[in-house]
Each structure stands twice: as C-alpha cells, then as structure tokens.
One Martini backbone bead per residue (centre of mass of N, CA, C, O) as a GRO file, in nm:
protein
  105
    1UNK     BB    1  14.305  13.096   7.302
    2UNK     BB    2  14.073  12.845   7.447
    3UNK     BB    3  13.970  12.556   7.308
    4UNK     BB    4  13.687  12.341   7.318
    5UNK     BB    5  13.542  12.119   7.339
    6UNK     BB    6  13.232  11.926   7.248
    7UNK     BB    7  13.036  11.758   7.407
    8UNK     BB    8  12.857  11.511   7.410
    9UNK     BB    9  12.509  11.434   7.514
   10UNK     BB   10  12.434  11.184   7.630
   11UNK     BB   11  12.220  10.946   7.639
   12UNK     BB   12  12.072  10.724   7.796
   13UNK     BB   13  12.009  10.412   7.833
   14UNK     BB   14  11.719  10.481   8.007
   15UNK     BB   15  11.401  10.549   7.937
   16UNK     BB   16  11.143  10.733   8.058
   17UNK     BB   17  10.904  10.652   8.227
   18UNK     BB   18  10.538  10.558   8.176
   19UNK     BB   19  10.512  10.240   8.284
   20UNK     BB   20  10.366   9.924   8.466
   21UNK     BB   21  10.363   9.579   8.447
   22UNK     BB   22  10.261   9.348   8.616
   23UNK     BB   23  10.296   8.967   8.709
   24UNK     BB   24  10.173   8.670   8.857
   25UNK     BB   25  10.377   8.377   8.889
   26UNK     BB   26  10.457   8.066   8.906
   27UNK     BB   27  10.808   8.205   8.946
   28UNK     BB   28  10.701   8.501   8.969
   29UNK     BB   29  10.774   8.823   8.944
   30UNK     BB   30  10.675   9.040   8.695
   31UNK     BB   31  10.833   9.333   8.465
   32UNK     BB   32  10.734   9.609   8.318
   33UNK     BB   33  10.915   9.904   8.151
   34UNK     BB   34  10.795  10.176   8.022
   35UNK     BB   35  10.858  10.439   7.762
   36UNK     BB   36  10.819  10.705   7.612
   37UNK     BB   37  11.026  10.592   7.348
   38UNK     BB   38  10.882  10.296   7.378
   39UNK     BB   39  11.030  10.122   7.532
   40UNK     BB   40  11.145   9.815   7.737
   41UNK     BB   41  11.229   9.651   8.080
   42UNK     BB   42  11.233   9.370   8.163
   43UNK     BB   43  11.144   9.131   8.448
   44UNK     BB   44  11.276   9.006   8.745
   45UNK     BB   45  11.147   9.029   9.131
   46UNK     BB   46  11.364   8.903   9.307
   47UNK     BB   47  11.352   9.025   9.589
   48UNK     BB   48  11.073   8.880   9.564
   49UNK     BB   49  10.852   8.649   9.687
   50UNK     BB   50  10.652   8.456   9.534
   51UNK     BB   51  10.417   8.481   9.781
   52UNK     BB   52  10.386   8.733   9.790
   53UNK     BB   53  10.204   9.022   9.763
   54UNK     BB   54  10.112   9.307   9.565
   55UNK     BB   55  10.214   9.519   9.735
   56UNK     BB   56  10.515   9.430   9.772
   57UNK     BB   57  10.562   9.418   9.468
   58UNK     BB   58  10.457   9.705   9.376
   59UNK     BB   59  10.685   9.839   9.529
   60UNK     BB   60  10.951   9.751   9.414
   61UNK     BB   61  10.869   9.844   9.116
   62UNK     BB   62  10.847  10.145   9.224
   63UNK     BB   63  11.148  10.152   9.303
   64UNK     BB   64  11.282  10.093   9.021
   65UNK     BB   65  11.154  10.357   8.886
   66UNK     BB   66  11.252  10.593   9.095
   67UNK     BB   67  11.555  10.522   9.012
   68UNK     BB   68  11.570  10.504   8.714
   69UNK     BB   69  11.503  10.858   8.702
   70UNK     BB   70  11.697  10.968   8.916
   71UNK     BB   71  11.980  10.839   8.772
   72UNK     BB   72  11.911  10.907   8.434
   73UNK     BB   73  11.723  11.176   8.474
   74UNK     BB   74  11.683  11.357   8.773
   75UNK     BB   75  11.391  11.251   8.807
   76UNK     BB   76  11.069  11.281   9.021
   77UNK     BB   77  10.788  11.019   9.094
   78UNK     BB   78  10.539  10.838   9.044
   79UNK     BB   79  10.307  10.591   9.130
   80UNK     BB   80  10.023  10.469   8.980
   81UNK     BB   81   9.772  10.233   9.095
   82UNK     BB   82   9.570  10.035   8.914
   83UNK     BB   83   9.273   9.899   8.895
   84UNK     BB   84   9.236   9.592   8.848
   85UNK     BB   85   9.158   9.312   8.643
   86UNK     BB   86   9.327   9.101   8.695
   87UNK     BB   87   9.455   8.890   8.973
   88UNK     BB   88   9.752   8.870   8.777
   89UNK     BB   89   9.724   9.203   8.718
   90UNK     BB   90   9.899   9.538   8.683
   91UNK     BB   91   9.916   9.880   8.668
   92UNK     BB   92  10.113  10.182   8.616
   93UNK     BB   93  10.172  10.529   8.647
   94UNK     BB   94  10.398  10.765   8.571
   95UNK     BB   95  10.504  11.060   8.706
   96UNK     BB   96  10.603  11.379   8.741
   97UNK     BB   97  10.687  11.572   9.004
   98UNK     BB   98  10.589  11.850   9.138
   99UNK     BB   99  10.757  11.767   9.396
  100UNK     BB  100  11.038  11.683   9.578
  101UNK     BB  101  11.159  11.576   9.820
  102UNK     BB  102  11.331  11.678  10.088
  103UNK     BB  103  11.596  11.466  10.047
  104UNK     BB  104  11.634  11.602   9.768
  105UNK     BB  105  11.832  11.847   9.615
   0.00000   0.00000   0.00000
C-alpha cells in the first residue's frame, strides 16, 4: 500500500475582498481594499491617469478586485459603487457572484 503525504491547503496570500475605498488626490488615484479577514490592500491606481475622471478610476478599481478574487479565491464577484459622500472619495461594496459570466468556468 502506497501512503501519501497530506499537503496543506495553503492559505491565499490575499484575503477575500469585501470592499474597496477610492480617493482622488493630487498625486492620482489611491484605493484600498477592504478583506472578509480585516486585511486591507491599498495602493495607487498607475495606470489610471491623474486627470481621469470617476467612472474611469472606478473601472480600473473594479477590475483589480474582480481579478484578485479570480485568481486567489477562483470566486466571481460583483462590485456596487455607493453614492459618493464626498466629491474626492467613493466607496463600493464587492459581493460574491450569484452566476459566473458566461465565459468562464
């Protein structure tokens, strides 16, 4: 009889999103991302150019979380952007998918 080792399932290196925060400064675009864990991601988004306007920074936002959840959690996500409070800062609520797009999976 042949025994196998047990692998340990690793851990992701980055935890669920939950949520993700944008802000508009004068340096550019900066967001974080909020994690099921408490974790927190932030950074600045380069390839969105300072002058951009929300809905662009928003995309690009969207996509680095519906990516990240992807390729470390293989879950599909949604992301709602609430209704600003602020004219520098928006605020978007990330939720598992009820049905994967079409081309995947």
């Amino acid at each position: 009889m042949v025994i196998r080792k047990r692998e340990k399932k690793k851990r992701p290196p980055f935890g669920m999103p939950k949520g993700i925060v944008l802000l508009a400064t004068p340096e550019g675009w900066r967001h974080s991302v909020l994690t099921v864990e408490g974790g927190m991601l932030c950074g600045r988004l380069a390839d969105v150019p300072v002058n951009a306007g929300p809905p662009e920074a928003q995309a690009a936002a969207a996509a680095i979380v519906v990516g990240l959840a992807h390729d470390f959690h293989e879950e599909h996500v949604d992301v709602t952007w609430d209704p600003p409070r602020d004219p520098s800062s928006w605020t978007a609520r990330v939720t598992v998918a009820a049905t994967p797009p079409n081309n995947c999976r």
